[in-house]
Every structure is written in C-alpha cells, then in structure tokens.
Coordinates of C-alpha atoms in Angstrom, one line a residue:
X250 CA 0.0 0.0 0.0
X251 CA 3.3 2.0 0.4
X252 CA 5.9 2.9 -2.2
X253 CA 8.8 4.0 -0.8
X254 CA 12.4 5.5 -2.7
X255 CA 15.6 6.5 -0.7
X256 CA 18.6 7.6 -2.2
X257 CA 22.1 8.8 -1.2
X258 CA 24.0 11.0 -3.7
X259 CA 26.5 12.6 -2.5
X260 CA 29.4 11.6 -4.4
X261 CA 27.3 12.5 -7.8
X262 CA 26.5 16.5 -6.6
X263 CA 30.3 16.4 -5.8
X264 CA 31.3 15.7 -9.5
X265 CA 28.7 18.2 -10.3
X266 CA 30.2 20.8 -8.6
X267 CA 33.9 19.8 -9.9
X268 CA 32.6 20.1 -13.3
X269 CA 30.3 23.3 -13.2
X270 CA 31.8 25.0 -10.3
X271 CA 29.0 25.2 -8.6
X272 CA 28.4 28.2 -6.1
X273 CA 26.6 26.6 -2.5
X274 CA 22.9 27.4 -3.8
X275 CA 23.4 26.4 -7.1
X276 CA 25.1 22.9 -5.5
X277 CA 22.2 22.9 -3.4
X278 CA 19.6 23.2 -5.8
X279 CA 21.1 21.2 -8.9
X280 CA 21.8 18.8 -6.4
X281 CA 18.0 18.2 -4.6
X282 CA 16.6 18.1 -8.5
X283 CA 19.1 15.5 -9.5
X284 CA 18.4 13.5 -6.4
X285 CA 14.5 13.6 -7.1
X286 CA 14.8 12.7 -10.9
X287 CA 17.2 9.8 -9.8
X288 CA 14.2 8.4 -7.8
X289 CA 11.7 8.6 -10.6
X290 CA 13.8 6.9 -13.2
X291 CA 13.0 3.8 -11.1
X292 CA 9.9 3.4 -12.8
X293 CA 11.3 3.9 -16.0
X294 CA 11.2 0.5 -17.8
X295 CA 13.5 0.4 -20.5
X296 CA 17.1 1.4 -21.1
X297 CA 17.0 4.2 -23.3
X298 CA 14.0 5.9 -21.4
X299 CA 14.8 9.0 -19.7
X300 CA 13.2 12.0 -17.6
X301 CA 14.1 15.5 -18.2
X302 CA 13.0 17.8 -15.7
X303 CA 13.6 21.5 -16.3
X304 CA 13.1 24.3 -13.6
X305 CA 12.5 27.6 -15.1
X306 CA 12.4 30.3 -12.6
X307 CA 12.5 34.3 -11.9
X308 CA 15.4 34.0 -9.3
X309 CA 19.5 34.7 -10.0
X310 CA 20.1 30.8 -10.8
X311 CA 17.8 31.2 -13.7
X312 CA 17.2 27.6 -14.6
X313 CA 18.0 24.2 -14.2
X314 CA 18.0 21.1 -16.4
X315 CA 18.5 17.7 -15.3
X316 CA 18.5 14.2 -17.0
X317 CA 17.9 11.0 -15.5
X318 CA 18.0 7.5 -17.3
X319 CA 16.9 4.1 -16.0
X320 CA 20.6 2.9 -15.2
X321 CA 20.3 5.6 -12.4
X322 CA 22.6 7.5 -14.1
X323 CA 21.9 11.7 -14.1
X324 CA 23.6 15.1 -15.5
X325 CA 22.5 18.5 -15.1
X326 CA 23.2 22.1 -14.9
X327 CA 22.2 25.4 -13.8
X328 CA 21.6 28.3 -16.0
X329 CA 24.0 30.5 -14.1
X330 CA 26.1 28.1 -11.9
X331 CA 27.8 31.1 -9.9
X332 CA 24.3 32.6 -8.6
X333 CA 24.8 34.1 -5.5
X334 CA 24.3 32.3 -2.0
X335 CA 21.6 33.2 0.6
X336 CA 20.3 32.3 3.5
X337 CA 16.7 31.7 5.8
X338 CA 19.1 31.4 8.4
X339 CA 22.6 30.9 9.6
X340 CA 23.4 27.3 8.1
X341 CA 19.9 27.1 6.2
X342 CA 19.8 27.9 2.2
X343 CA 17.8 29.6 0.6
X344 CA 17.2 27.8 -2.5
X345 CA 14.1 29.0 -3.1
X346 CA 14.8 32.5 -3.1
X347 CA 17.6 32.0 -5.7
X348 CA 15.5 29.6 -7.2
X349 CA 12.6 32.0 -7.7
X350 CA 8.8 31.7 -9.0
X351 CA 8.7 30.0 -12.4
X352 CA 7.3 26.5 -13.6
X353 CA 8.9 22.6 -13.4
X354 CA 8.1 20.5 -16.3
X355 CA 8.9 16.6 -16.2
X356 CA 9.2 14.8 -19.5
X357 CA 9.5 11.1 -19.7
X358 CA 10.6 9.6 -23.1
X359 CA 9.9 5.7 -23.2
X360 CA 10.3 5.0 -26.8
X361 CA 7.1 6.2 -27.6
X362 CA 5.7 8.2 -30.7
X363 CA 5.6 11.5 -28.8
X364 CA 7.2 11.6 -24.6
X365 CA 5.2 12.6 -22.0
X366 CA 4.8 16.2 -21.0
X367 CA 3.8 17.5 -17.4
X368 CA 3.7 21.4 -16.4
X369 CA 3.5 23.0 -13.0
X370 CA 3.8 26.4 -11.5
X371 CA 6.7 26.0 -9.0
X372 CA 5.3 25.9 -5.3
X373 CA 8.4 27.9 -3.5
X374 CA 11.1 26.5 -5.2
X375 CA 13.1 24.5 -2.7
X376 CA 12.3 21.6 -5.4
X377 CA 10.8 18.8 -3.1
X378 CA 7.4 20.6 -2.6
X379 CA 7.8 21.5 -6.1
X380 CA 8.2 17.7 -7.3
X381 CA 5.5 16.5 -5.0
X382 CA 3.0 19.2 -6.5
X383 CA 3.6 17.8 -9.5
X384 CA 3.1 13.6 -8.8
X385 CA 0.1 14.9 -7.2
X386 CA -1.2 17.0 -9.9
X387 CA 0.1 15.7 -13.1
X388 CA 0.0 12.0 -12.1
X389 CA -2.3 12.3 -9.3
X390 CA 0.0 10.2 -7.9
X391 CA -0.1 11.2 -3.6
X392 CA 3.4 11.7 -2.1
X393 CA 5.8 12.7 0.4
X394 CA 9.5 14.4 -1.3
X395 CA 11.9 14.8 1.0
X396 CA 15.4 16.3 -0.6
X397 CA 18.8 17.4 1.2
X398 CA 21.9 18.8 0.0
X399 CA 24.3 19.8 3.3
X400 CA 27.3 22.1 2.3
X401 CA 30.5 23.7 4.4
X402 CA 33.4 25.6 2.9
X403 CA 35.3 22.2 1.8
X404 CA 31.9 21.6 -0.7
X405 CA 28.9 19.0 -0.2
X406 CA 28.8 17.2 3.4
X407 CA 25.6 15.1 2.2
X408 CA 23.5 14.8 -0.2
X409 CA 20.2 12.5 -0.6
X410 CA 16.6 12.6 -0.5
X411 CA 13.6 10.2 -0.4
X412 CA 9.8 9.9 -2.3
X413 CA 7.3 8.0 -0.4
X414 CA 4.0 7.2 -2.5
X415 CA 0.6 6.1 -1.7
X416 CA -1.0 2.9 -3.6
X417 CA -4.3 3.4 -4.7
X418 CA -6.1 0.9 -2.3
X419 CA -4.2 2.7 0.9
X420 CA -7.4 3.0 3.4
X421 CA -7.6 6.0 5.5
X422 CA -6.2 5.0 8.6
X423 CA -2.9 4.0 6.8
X424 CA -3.1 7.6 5.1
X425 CA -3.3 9.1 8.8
X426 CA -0.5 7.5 10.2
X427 CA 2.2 8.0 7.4
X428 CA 0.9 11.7 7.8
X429 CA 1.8 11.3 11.4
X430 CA 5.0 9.8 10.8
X431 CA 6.0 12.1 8.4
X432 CA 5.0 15.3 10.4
X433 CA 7.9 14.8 12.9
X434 CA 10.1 13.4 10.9
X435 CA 14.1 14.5 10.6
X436 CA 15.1 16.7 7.1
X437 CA 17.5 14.4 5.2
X438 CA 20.8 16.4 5.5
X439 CA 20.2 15.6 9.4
X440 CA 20.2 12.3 9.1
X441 CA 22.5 11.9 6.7
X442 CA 24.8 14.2 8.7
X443 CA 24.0 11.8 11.9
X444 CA 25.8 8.4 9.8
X445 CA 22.2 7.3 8.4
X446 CA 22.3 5.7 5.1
X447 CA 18.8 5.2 2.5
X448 CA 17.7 2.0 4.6
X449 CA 18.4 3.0 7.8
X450 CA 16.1 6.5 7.0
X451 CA 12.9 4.1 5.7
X452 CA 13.6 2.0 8.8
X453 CA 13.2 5.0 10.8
X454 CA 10.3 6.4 9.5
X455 CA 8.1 3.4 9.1
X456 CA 9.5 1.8 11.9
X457 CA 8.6 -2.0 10.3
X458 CA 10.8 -5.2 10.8
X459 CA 9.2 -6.9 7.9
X460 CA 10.0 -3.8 5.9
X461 CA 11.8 -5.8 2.4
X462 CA 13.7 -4.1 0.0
X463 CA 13.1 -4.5 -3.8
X464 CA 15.9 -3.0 -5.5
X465 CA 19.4 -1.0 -4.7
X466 CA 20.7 0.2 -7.6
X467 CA 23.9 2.3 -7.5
X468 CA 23.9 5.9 -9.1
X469 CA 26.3 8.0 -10.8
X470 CA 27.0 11.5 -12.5
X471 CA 26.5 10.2 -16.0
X472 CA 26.8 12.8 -19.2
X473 CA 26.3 10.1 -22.7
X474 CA 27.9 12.9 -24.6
X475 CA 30.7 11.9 -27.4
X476 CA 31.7 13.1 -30.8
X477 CA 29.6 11.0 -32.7
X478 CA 26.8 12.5 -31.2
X479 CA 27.5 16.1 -31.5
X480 CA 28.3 15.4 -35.2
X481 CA 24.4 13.8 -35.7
X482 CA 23.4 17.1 -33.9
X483 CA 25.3 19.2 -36.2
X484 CA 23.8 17.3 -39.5
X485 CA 20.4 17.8 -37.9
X486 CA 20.7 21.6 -38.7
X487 CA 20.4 21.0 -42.5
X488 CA 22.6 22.5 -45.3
X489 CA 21.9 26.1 -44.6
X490 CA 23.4 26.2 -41.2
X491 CA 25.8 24.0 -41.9
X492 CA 27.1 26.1 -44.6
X493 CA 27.1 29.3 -42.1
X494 CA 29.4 27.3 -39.8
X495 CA 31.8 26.2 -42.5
X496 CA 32.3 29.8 -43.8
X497 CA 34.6 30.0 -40.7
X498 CA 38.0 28.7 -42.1
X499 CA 38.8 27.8 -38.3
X500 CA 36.0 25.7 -37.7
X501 CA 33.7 25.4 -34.4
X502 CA 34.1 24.4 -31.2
X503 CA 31.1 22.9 -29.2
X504 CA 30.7 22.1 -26.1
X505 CA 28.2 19.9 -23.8
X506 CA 26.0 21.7 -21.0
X507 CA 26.4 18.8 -19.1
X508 CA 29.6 17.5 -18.4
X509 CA 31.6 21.0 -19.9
X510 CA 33.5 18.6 -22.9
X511 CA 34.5 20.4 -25.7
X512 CA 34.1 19.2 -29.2
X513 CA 36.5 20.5 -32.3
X514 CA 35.3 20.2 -35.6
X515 CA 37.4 21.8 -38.9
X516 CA 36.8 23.4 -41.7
X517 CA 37.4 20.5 -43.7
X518 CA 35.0 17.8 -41.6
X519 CA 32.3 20.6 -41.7
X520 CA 32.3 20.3 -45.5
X521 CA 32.6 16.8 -45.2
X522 CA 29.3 16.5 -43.6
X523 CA 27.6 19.4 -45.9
X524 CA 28.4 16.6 -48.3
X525 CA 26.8 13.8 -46.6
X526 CA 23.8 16.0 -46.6
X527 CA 23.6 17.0 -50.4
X528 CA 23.8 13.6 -51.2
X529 CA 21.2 12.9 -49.6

C-alpha cells in the first residue's frame, strides 16, 4: 500500500560541482533536482527511457536542467552556476529564493511516438514541494518528497533525499498515520549528517521489521555525450546552417552543457558533412 524511494548522492552533486563549479545554492539546488529525478527513473522500464526535468524560474540561478536514465545515471546544470548564495538562516539555504517563481516540467521519453509532458507552477522552489506538487497534480499520484543537499566551505557534506507514495487501495487509517510519521520526521541532511544511510532513513520512518527491500541500484554522475553524437546534432541543422558554420576557415568548437567537454570540428569535416547532406 506503500511505495517507498531513498537515495544517497553525495558523491554525484560532488562531481557536479567539480565540473560546473557550482556556487553553494546552485550545489544545493542542482543537487536536490538530480536527487529527485534519480528516484523517478526507477519506474522507467527500458534502457533508453529517460526524464528530463527542467526548472524555469525568476530567481539569480535562472534555470536548471536535469537528465535521469533508467541505469540511475543523471547530469545536469544550472543556467548560471555562480548565482549568489543566501540564506533563511545561519546554516539554512535559501534555494528558493535563488531559485525564484517559475514553472517545473517533467518529460518522460519511453520510446514512444511523442514523450510525455507534465507542467507546474513552482510551489516555492526548494524543489521537493515543487516535485510532489507535480506527482500529485500531473500524475495524481499522492506523495511525500523529502530532498537534502548539506554544504560547508570544503563543498557538499551530504547529499540525498527520499519519495514516499501512496497505492491506490491505501485506506484511510494507513493515510493518517504515514501523515503522522512524516510530520515529525528529521530533514535528510540531518540524518544523513548523523551516519544514516537510505535503509536506515525508511527504517526510521516506518518503523517495520518486515519492511523488504526490492531494489538497490547504484547511481552515478553520468553525461552520454561523445563526438559521434554532437556530429548527428550538427547534421540535424540541415545545409543552410551548416554552410554558415563552414564559412569559418577555423572551424567550431562545441561544447556539452552537461559534463563542460569540448568538441572541435574543422573546416574541412564541416564540408565533409555538408556533403553527406547533399547527397542525400
């Protein structure tokens, strides 16, 4: 009658921060998203399916893009990675300041003709009441988000979060006491911070000795990127843009939002592909 996801990413918002360079709020809040999209990937059912979520808000980060795939792998960045940090109070971020008001859309590609699409004005902004506005509304799916990123002047401490989801038969009395337990119930940097791992934090809050555990799945800071792919983006512009590139006898240089690789491609491999495309 219970669902229930934990995670512990800590390592993974470190990388993000060593490749981004990642001011606290921005670590904060790239790193809560990424830890929420890691959960829901573990519904996703085939290998190449993935969830995009994208936060678009009024606030000095801007935006943020994240990518999960059903590996548990994830990438993302903020729009400006160097926003300026405050604070509710001393030790507290505050993400959704620097966050902003805005909107969070999900999309889930599972191989089919078009992905799914979900929109939602953003609820404050501190992400987990942003992603459980969503499940509710756009899945009418009833759950709990719980999402932590804990930082001092060396970088991220801890990072982690859980979802907890209602079945659809859940009677009322089950409803009550999860909303009970979850009331009183520690923020995720705490525990985290007091040597609690993902199955110690679901023992805690449901407190069950027959709890069982269906899956652990390790996670990762994962960017699919490569040169072979930014070359089938580049032929996807067609002939005229392609031909704008080329008239640059030094060539271009791309490179990837995610993971901050840089791609060279000449003169001559530009005309090379403006080739490709007029024969076809």
């Amino acid at each position: 009658m219970i669902r229930a996801f934990a995670c512990r990413t800590t390592n993974l918002c470190r990388e993000a921060v060593r490749i981004h360079g990642l001011s606290p709020i921005t670590a904060a809040a790239l790193g809560r998203l990424m830890s929420g999209v890691l959960m829901m990937t573990q519904d996703l059912k085939n290998d190449n399916d993935t969830i995009t979520a994208i936060v678009r808000g009024d606030g000095p980060i801007g935006g943020i893009t994240v990518v999960g795939n059903a590996q548990a792998g994830v990438r993302g960045y903020c729009h400006n990675p160097t926003a300026p940090t405050s604070y509710h109070k001393p030790g507290k971020l505050n993400v959704g300041e620097a966050v902003g008001q805005g909107t969070l859309t999900i999309i889930k590609d599972m191989g089919l003709t078009e992905p799914y699409t979900g929109q939602v004005e953003l609820i404050s902004g501190e992400i987990a009441e942003d992603l459980t506005y969503y499940l509710a509304v756009s899945e009418q799916t009833p759950s709990a988000v719980s999402l932590g990123v804990s930082m001092d002047r060396d970088g991220v401490m801890h990072a982690g979060g859980m979802i907890i989801q209602l079945m659809p038969d859940a009677p009322d009395e089950l409803i009550e006491w999860l909303e009970q337990r979850l009331g009183g119930f520690p923020e995720i940097s705490y525990l985290m911070e007091e040597g609690f791992n993902p199955h110690q934090i679901l023992d805690l809050l449901f407190g069950d000795p027959d709890i069982q555990y269906h899956q652990t799945t390790s996670c990762q800071y994962s960017c699919p990127c490569s040169r072979e792919r930014m070359e089938r983006n580049l032929m996807t512009l067609g002939l005229e843009d392609l031909s704008h590139l080329a008239a640059d006898p030094a060539g271009i240089s791309l490179e990837c939002h995610f993971c901050d690789r840089k791609y060279k491609f000449s003169n001559h491999e530009l005309r090379e592909m403006i080739a490709q495309l007029s024969q076809k």
